[in-house]
mmCIF file of C-alpha atoms and ligand atoms in Angstrom:
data_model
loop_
_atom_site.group_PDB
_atom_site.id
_atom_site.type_symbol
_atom_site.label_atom_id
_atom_site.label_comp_id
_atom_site.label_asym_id
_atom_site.label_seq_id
_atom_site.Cartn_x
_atom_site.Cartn_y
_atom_site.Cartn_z
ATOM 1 C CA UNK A 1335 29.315 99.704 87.798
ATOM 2 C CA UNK A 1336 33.127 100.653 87.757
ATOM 3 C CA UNK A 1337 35.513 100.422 90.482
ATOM 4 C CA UNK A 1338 37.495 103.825 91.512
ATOM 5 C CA UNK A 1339 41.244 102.628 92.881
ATOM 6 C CA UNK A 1340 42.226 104.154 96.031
ATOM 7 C CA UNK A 1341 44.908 102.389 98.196
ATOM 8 C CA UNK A 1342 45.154 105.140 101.089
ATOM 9 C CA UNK A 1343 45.212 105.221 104.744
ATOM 10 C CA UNK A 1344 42.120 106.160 106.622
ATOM 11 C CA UNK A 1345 44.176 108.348 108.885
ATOM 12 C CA UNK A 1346 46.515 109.806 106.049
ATOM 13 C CA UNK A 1347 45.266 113.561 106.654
ATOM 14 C CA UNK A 1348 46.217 112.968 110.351
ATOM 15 C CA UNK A 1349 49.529 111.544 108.696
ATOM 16 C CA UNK A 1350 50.294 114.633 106.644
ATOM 17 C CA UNK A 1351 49.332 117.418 109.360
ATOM 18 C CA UNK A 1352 51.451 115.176 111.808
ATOM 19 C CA UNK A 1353 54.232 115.360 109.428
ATOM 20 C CA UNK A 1354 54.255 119.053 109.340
ATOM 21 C CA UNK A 1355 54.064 119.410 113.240
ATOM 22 C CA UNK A 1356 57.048 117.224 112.795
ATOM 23 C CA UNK A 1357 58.790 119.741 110.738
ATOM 24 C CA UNK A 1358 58.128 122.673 113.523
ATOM 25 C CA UNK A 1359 59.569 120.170 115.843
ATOM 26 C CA UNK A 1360 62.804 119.692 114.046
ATOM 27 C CA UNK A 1361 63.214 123.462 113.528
ATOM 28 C CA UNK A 1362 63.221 123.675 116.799
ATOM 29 C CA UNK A 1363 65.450 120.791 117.116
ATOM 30 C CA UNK A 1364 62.741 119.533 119.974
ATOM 31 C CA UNK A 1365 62.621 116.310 121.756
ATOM 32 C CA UNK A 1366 58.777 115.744 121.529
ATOM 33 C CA UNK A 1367 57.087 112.429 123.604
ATOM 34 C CA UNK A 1368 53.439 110.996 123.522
ATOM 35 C CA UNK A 1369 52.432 109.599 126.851
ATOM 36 C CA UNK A 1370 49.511 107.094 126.226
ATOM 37 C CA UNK A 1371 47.881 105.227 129.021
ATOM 38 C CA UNK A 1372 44.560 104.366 130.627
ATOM 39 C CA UNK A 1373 43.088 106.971 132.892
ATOM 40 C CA UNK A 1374 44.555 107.322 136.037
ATOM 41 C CA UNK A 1375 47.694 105.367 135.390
ATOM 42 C CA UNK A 1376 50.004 107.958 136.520
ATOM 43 C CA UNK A 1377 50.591 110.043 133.217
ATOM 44 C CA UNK A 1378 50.957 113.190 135.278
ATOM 45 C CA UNK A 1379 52.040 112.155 138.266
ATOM 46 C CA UNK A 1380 55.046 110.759 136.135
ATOM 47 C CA UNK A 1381 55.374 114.075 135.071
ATOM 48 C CA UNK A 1382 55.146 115.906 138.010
ATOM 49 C CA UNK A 1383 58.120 113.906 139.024
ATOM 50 C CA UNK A 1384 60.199 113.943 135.759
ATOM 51 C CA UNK A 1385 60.157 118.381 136.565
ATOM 52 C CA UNK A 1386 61.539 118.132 139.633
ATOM 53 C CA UNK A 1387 64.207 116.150 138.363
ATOM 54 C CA UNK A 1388 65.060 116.999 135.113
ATOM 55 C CA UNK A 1389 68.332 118.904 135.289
ATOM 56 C CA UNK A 1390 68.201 122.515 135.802
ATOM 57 C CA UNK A 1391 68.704 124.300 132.651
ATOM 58 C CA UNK A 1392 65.967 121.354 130.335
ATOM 59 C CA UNK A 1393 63.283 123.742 129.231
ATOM 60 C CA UNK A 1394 60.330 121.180 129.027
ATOM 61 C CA UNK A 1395 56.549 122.264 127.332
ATOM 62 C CA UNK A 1396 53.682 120.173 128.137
ATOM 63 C CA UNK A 1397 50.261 119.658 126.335
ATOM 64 C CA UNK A 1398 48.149 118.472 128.579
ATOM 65 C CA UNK A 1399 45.042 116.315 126.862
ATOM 66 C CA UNK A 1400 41.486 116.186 128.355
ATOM 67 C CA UNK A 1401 38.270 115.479 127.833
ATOM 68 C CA UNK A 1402 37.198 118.578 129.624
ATOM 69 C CA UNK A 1403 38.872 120.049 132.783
ATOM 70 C CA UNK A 1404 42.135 122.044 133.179
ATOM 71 C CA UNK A 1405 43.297 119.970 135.575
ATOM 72 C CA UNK A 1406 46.191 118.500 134.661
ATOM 73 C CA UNK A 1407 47.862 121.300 132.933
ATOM 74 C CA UNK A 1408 47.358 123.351 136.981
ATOM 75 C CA UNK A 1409 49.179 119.902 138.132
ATOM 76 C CA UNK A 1410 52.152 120.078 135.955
ATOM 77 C CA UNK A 1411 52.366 124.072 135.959
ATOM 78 C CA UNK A 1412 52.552 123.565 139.872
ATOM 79 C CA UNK A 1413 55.986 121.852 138.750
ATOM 80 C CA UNK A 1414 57.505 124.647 137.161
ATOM 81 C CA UNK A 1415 56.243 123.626 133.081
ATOM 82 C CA UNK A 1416 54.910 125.985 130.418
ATOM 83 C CA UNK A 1417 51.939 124.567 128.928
ATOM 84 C CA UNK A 1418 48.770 124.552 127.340
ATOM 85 C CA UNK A 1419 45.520 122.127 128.134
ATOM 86 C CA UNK A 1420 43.573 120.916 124.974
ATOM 87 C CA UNK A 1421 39.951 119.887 125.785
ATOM 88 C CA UNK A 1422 38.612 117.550 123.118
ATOM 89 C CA UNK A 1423 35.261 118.011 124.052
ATOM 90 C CA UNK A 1424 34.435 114.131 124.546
ATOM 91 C CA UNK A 1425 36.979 113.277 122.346
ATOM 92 C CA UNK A 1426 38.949 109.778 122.852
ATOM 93 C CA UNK A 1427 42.590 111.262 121.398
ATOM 94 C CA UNK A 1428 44.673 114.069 120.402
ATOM 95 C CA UNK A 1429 45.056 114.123 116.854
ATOM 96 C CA UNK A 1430 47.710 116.130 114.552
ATOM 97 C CA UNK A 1431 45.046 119.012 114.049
ATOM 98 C CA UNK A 1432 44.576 119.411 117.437
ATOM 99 C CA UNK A 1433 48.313 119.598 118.581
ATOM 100 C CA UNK A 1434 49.627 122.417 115.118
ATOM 101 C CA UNK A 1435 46.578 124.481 116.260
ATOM 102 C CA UNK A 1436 48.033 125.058 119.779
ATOM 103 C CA UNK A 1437 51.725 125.180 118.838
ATOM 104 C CA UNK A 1438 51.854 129.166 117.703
ATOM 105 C CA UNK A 1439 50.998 129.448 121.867
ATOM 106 C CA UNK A 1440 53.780 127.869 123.001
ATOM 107 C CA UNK A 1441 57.525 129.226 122.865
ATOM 108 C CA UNK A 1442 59.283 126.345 120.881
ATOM 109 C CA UNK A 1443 62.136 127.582 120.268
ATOM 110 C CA UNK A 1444 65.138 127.511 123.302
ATOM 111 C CA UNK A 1445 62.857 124.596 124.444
ATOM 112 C CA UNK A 1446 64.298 121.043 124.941
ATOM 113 C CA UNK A 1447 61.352 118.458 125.454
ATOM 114 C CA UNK A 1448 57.805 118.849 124.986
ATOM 115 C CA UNK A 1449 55.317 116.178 126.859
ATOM 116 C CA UNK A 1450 52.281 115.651 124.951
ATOM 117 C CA UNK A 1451 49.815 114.312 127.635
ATOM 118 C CA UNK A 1452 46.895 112.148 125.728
ATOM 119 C CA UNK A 1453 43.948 111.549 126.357
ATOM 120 C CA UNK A 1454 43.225 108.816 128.784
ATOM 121 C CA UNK A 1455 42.870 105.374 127.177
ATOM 122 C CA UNK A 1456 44.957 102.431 125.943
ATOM 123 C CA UNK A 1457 42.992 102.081 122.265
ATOM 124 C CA UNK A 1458 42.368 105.361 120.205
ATOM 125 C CA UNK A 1459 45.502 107.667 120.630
ATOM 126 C CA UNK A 1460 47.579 104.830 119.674
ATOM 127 C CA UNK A 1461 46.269 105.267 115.585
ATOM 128 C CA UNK A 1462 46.866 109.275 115.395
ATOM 129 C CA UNK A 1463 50.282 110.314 114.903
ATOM 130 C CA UNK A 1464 50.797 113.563 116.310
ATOM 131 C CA UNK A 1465 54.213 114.792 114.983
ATOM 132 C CA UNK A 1466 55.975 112.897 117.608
ATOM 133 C CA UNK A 1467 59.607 111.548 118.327
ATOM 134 C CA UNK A 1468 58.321 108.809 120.200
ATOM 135 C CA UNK A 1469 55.577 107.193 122.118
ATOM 136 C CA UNK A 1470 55.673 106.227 125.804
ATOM 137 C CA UNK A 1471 52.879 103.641 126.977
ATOM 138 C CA UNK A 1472 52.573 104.026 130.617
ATOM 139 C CA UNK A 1473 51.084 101.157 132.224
ATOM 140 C CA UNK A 1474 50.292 100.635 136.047
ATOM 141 C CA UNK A 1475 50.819 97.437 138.390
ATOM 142 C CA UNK A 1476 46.737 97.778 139.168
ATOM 143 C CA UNK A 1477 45.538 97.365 135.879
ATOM 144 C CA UNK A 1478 46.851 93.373 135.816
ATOM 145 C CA UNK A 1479 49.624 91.501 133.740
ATOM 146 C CA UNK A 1480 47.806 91.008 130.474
ATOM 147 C CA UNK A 1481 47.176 94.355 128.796
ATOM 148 C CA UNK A 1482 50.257 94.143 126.075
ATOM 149 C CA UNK A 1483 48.130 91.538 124.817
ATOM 150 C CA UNK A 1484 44.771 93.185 125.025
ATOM 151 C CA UNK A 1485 46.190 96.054 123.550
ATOM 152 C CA UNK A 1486 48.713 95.174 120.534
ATOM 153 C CA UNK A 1487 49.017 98.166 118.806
ATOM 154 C CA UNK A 1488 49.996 100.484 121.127
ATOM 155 C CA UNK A 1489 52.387 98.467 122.620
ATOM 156 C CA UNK A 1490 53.781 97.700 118.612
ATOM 157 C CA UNK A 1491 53.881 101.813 118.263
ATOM 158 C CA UNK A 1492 55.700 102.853 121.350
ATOM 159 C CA UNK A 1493 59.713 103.208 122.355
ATOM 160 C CA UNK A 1494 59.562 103.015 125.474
ATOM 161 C CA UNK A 1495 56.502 101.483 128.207
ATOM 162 C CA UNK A 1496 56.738 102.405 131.678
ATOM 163 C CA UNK A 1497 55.625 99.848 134.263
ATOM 164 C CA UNK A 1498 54.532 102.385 137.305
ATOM 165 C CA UNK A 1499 52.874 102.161 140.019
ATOM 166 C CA UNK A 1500 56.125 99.039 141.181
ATOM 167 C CA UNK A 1501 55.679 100.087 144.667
ATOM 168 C CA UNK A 1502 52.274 98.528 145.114
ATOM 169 C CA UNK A 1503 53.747 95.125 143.772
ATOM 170 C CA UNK A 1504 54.040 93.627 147.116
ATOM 171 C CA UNK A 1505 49.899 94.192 147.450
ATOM 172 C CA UNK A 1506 48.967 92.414 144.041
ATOM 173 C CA UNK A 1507 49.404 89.438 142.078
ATOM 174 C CA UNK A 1508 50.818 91.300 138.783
ATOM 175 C CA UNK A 1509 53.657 88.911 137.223
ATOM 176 C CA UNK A 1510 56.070 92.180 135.952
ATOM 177 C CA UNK A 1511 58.017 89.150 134.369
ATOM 178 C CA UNK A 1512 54.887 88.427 132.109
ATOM 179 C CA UNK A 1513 54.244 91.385 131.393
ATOM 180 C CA UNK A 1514 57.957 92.604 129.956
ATOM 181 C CA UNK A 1515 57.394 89.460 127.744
ATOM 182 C CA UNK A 1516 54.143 90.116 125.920
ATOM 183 C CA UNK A 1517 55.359 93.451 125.292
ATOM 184 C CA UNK A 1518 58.894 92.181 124.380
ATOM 185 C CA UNK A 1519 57.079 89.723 121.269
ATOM 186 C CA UNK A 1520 55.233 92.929 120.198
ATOM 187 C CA UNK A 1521 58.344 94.886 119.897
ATOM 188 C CA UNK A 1522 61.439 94.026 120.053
ATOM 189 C CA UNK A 1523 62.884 97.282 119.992
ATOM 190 C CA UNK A 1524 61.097 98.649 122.939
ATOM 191 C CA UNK A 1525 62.621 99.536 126.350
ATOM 192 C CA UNK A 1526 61.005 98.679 129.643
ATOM 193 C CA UNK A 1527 61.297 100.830 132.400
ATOM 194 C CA UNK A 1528 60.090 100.107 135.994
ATOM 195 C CA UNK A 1529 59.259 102.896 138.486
ATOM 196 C CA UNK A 1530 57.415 104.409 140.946
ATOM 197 C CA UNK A 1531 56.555 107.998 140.099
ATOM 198 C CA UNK A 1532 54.925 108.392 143.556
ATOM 199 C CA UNK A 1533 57.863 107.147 145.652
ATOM 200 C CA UNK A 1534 60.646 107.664 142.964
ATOM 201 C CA UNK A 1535 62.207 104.425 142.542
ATOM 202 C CA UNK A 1536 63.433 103.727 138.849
ATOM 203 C CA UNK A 1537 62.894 107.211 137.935
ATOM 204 C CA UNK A 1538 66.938 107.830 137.375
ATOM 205 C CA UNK A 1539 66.621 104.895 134.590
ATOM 206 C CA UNK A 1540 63.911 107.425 132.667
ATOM 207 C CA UNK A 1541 65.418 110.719 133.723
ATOM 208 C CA UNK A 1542 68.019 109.190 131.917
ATOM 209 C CA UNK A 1543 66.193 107.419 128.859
ATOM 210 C CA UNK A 1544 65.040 111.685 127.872
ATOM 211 C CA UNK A 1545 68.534 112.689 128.124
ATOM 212 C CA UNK A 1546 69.522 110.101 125.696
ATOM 213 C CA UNK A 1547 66.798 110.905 123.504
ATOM 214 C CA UNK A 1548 67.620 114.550 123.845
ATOM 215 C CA UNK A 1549 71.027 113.887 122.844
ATOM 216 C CA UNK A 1550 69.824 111.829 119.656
ATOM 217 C CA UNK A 1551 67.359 114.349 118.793
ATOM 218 C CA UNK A 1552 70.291 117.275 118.782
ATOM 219 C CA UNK A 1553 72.282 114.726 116.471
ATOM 220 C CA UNK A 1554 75.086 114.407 119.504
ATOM 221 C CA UNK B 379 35.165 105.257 120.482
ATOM 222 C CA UNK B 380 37.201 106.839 118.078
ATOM 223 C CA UNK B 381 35.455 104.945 115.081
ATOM 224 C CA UNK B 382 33.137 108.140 114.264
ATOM 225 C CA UNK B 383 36.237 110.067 113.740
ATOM 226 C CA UNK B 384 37.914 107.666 111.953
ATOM 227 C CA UNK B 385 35.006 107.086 109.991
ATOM 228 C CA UNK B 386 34.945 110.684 108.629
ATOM 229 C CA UNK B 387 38.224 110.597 107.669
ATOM 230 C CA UNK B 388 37.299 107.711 105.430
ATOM 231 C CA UNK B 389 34.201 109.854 104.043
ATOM 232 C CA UNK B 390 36.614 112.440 103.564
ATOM 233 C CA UNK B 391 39.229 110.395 101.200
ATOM 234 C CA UNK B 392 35.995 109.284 99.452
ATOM 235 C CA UNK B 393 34.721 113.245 98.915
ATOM 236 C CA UNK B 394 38.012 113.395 96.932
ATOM 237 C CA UNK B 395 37.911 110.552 94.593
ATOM 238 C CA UNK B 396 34.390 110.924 94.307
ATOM 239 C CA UNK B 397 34.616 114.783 93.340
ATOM 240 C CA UNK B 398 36.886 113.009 90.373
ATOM 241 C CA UNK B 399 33.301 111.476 89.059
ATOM 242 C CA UNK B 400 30.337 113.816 88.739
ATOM 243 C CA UNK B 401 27.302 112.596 89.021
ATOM 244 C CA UNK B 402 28.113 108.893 90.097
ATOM 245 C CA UNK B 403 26.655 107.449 93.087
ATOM 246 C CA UNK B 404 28.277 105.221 95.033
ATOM 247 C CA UNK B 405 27.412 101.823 96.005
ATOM 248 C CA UNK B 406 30.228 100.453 97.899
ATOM 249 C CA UNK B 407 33.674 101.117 99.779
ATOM 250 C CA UNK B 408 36.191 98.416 100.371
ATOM 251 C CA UNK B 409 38.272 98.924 103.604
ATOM 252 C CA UNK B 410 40.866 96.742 105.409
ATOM 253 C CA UNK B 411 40.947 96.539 108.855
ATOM 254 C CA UNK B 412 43.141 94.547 110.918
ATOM 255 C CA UNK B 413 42.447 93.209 114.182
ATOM 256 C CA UNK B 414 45.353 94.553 116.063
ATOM 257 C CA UNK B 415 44.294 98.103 114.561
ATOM 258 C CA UNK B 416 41.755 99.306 117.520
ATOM 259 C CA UNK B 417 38.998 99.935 115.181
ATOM 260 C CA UNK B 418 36.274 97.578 116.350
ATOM 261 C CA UNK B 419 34.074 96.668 112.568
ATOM 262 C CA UNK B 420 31.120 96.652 113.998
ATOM 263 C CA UNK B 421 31.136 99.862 115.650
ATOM 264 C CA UNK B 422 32.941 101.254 112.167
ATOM 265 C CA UNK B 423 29.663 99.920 109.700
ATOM 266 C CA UNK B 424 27.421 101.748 112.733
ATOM 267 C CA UNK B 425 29.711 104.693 111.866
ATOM 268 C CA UNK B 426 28.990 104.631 108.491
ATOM 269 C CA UNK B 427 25.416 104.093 108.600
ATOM 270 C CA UNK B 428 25.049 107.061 110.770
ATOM 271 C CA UNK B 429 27.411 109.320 108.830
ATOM 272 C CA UNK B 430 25.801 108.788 105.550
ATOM 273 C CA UNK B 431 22.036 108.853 106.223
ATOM 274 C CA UNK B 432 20.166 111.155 105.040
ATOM 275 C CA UNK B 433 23.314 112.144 102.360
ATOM 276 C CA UNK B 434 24.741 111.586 99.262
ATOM 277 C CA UNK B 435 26.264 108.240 100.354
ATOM 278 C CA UNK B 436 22.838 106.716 101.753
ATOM 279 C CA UNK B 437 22.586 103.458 100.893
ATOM 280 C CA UNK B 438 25.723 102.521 99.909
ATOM 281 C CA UNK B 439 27.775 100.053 101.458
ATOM 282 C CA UNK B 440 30.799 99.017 103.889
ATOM 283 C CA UNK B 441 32.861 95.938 102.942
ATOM 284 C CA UNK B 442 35.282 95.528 105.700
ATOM 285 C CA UNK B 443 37.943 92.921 104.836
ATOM 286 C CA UNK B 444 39.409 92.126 108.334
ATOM 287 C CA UNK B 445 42.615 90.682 108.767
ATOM 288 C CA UNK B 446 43.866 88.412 111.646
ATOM 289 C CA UNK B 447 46.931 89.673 113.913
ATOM 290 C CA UNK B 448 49.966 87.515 112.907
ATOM 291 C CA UNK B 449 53.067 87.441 114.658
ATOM 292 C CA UNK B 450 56.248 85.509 112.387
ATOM 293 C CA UNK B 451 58.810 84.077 114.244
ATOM 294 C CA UNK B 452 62.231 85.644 113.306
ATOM 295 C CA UNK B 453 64.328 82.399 114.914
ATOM 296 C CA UNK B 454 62.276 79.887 112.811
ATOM 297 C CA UNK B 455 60.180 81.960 110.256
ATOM 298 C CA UNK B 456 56.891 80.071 110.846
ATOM 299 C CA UNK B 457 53.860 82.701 111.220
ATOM 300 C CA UNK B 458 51.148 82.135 113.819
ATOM 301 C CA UNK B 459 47.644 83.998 114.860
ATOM 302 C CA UNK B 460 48.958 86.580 117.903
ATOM 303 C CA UNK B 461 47.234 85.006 120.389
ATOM 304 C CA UNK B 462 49.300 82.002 120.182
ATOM 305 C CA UNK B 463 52.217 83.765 119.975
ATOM 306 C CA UNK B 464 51.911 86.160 122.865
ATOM 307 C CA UNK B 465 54.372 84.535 124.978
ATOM 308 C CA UNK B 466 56.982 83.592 122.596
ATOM 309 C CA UNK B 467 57.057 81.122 119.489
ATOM 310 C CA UNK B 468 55.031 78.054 120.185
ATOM 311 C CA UNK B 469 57.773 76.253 118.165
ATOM 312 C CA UNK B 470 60.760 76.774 119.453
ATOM 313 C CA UNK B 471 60.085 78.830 122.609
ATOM 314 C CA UNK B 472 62.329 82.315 120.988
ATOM 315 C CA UNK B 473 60.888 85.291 122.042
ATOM 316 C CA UNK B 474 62.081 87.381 119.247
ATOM 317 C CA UNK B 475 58.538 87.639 116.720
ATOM 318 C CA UNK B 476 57.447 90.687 114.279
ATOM 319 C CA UNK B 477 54.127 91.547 113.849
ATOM 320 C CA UNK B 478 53.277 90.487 109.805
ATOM 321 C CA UNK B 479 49.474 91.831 109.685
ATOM 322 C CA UNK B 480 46.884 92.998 111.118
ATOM 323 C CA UNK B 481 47.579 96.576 112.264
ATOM 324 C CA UNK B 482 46.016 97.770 108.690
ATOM 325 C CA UNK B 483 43.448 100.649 108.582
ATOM 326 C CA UNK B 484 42.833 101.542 104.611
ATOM 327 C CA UNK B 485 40.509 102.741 102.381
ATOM 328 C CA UNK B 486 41.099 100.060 99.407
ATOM 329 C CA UNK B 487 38.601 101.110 96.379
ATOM 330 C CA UNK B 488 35.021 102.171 95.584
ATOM 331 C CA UNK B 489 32.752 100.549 93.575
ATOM 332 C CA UNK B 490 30.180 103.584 91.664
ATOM 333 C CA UNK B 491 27.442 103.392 89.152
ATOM 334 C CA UNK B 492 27.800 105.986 86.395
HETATM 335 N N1 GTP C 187 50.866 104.024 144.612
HETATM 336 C C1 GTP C 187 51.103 104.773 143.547
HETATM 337 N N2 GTP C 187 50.145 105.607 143.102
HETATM 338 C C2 GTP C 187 50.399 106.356 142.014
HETATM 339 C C3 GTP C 187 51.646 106.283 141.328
HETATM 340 N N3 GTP C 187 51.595 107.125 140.272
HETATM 341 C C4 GTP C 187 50.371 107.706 140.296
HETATM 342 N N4 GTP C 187 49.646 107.238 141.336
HETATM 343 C C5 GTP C 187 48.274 107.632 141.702
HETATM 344 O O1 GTP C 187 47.392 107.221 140.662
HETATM 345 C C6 GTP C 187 46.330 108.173 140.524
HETATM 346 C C7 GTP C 187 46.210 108.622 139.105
HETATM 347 O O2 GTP C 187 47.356 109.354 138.733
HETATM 348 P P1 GTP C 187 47.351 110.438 137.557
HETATM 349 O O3 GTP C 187 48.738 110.944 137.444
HETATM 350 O O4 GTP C 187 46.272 111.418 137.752
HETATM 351 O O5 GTP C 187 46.975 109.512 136.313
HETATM 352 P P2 GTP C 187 46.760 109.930 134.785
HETATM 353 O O6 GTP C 187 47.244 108.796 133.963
HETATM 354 O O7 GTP C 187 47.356 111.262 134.527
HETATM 355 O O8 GTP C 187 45.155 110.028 134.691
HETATM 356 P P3 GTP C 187 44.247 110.717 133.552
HETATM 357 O O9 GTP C 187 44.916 111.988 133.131
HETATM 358 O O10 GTP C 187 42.933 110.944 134.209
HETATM 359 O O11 GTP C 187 44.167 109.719 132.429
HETATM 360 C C8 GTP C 187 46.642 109.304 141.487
HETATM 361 O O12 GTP C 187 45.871 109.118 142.642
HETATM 362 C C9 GTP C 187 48.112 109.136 141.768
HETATM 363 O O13 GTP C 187 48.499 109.611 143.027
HETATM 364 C C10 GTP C 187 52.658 105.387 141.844
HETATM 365 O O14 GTP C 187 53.771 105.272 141.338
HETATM 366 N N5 GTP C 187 52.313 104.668 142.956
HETATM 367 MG MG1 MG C 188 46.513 112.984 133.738
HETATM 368 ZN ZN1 ZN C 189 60.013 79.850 116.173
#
């Protein structure tokens, strides 16, 4: 019996492949964001709004994750992004493999932000780097105050969470206080946002949160 | 969930130290796996079971060493299990905690006969 040293990451193939999508990224000096919620949060609908009010001239991409339709990639197209849909075919995430085999079909260069869509669900994607700048955890007023909690790591991974769905606050009992403090003892370093993607409030605070990041990525 | 996939990565880091050893078998892998790391042990050593039946690997065995989710207060450096921490130091009320363990997902060593 002899013991064989290893000392490795389970996910360090997903690390490497995610570090060469990074590379394309930078090349093409792109602002790239990971939206990770539960289903039916309001991942698109956030995104349907960001479009139509990004200023005229951002070139945004979109890769739109699924389990199996084409759904959401129609939705956002609607709103005047180029995109592709990955189906994963039951799979719970988008992983790094996934995201450089799609990249030769989308025009990367002369782009400004690409929105990687994931799957739907607050556990899985938050493991599998996929080349990104940053993640954004959305979360929605209907899913109750105590999912930072529930769901540490993704909450430790992202830069930004987005509390949506604010205009339904007056119908609940969600504490938004509570909430911005779980997620503030994960990580310290994340922003909290607060909108309504349906009726627009707060959205001016994250329109302007990408242009910042934009700015950074562009080394302005 | 996602513990299939993650599983296979894990066989495949083990394909390449193994490939360093012809002819051993192997008896067991040592992983960590932290609490606050979304992979669920249980359904990981289910995983495994599945993924190596009726292979190479059958037989050999999982040893997951889980580790607990600790938060350490950065106001007065005392460390405490997450749950207890969740709203702020139970100490002296700051806010202002970093995660010490428990988000770990590695592959640590094999044990082999030959
Ligand atoms: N009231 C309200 N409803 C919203 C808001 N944002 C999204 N919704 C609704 O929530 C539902 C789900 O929204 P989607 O944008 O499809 O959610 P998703 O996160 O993309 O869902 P999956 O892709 O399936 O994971 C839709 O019926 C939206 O109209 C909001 O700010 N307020
Ligand atoms: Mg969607
Ligand atoms: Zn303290």
């Amino acid at each position: 019996m002899s013991k064989v040293d290893i000392g490795k990451k389970m996910l360090s193939e997903n690390d490497r492949l995610a570090a060469e999508n990074r590379v394309r990224f930078a090349e093409a000096g792109l602002l790239v964001l990971n939206l990770i919620s539960s289903p039916g949060s309001g991942k698109t609908a956030l995104l349907e709004s960001t479009l139509d009010r990004l200023p005229d001239g951002v070139r945004v991409l979109v890769i739109e994750g699924d389990v199996s339709t084409d759904r959401d990639i129609e939705r956002v197209r609607a709103h005047g992004a180029d995109g592709v849909q990955i189906n994963t075919a039951g799979g719970c995430h988008l992983s790094a493999k996934m995201v450089g085999k799609v990249l030769p079909d989308l025009n990367l260069d002369g782009a400004d932000v690409l929105f990687v869509e994931n799957v739907g669900n607050l556990i899985c994607p938050s493991t599998y780097d996929l080349g990104e700048d940053a993640k954004v955890v959305l979360l929605s007023t209907t899913e109750g105050d105590d999912k930072p909690m529930k769901y540490p790591a993704i909450f430790h991974e992202s830069s930004v969470a987005v509390i949506n769905k604010i205009d339904l606050l007056p119908h609940l009992t969600y504490d938004i206080e509570r909430a911005e403090r779980e997620i503030g003892v994960l990580n310290a370093d994340c922003d909290i946002l607060r909108v309504s993607a349906l009726k627009g409030t707060g959205m001016d605070e994250w329109i302007a949160w990408i242009l910042r990041k934009m700015k950074e990525k562009r080394g302005e | 969930m996602h513990e299939l996939s993650i599983c296979q990565s894990m066989l495949e880091i083990v394909d390449g130290a193994m490939a360093d050893h012809p002819g051993a078998r192997l008896e067991r892998v040592f992983v960590d796996v932290g609490r606050g790391s979304t992979v669920e042990p249980s359904l990981l050593r289910d995983a495994f079971e599945i993924a190596t039946t009726g292979g190479p690997y059958e037989g050999a065995e999982l040893v997951i060493n889980e580790i607990p989710l600790v938060g350490k207060c950065r106001s007065c450096g005392r460390s405490f299990e997450y749950k207890e921490i969740a709203l702020g130091c139970p100490d002296c009320e700051s806010t202002s905690v970093e995660i010490e363990s428990g988000l770990e997902l590695n592959v640590r060593e094999l044990e082999i006969d030959g």
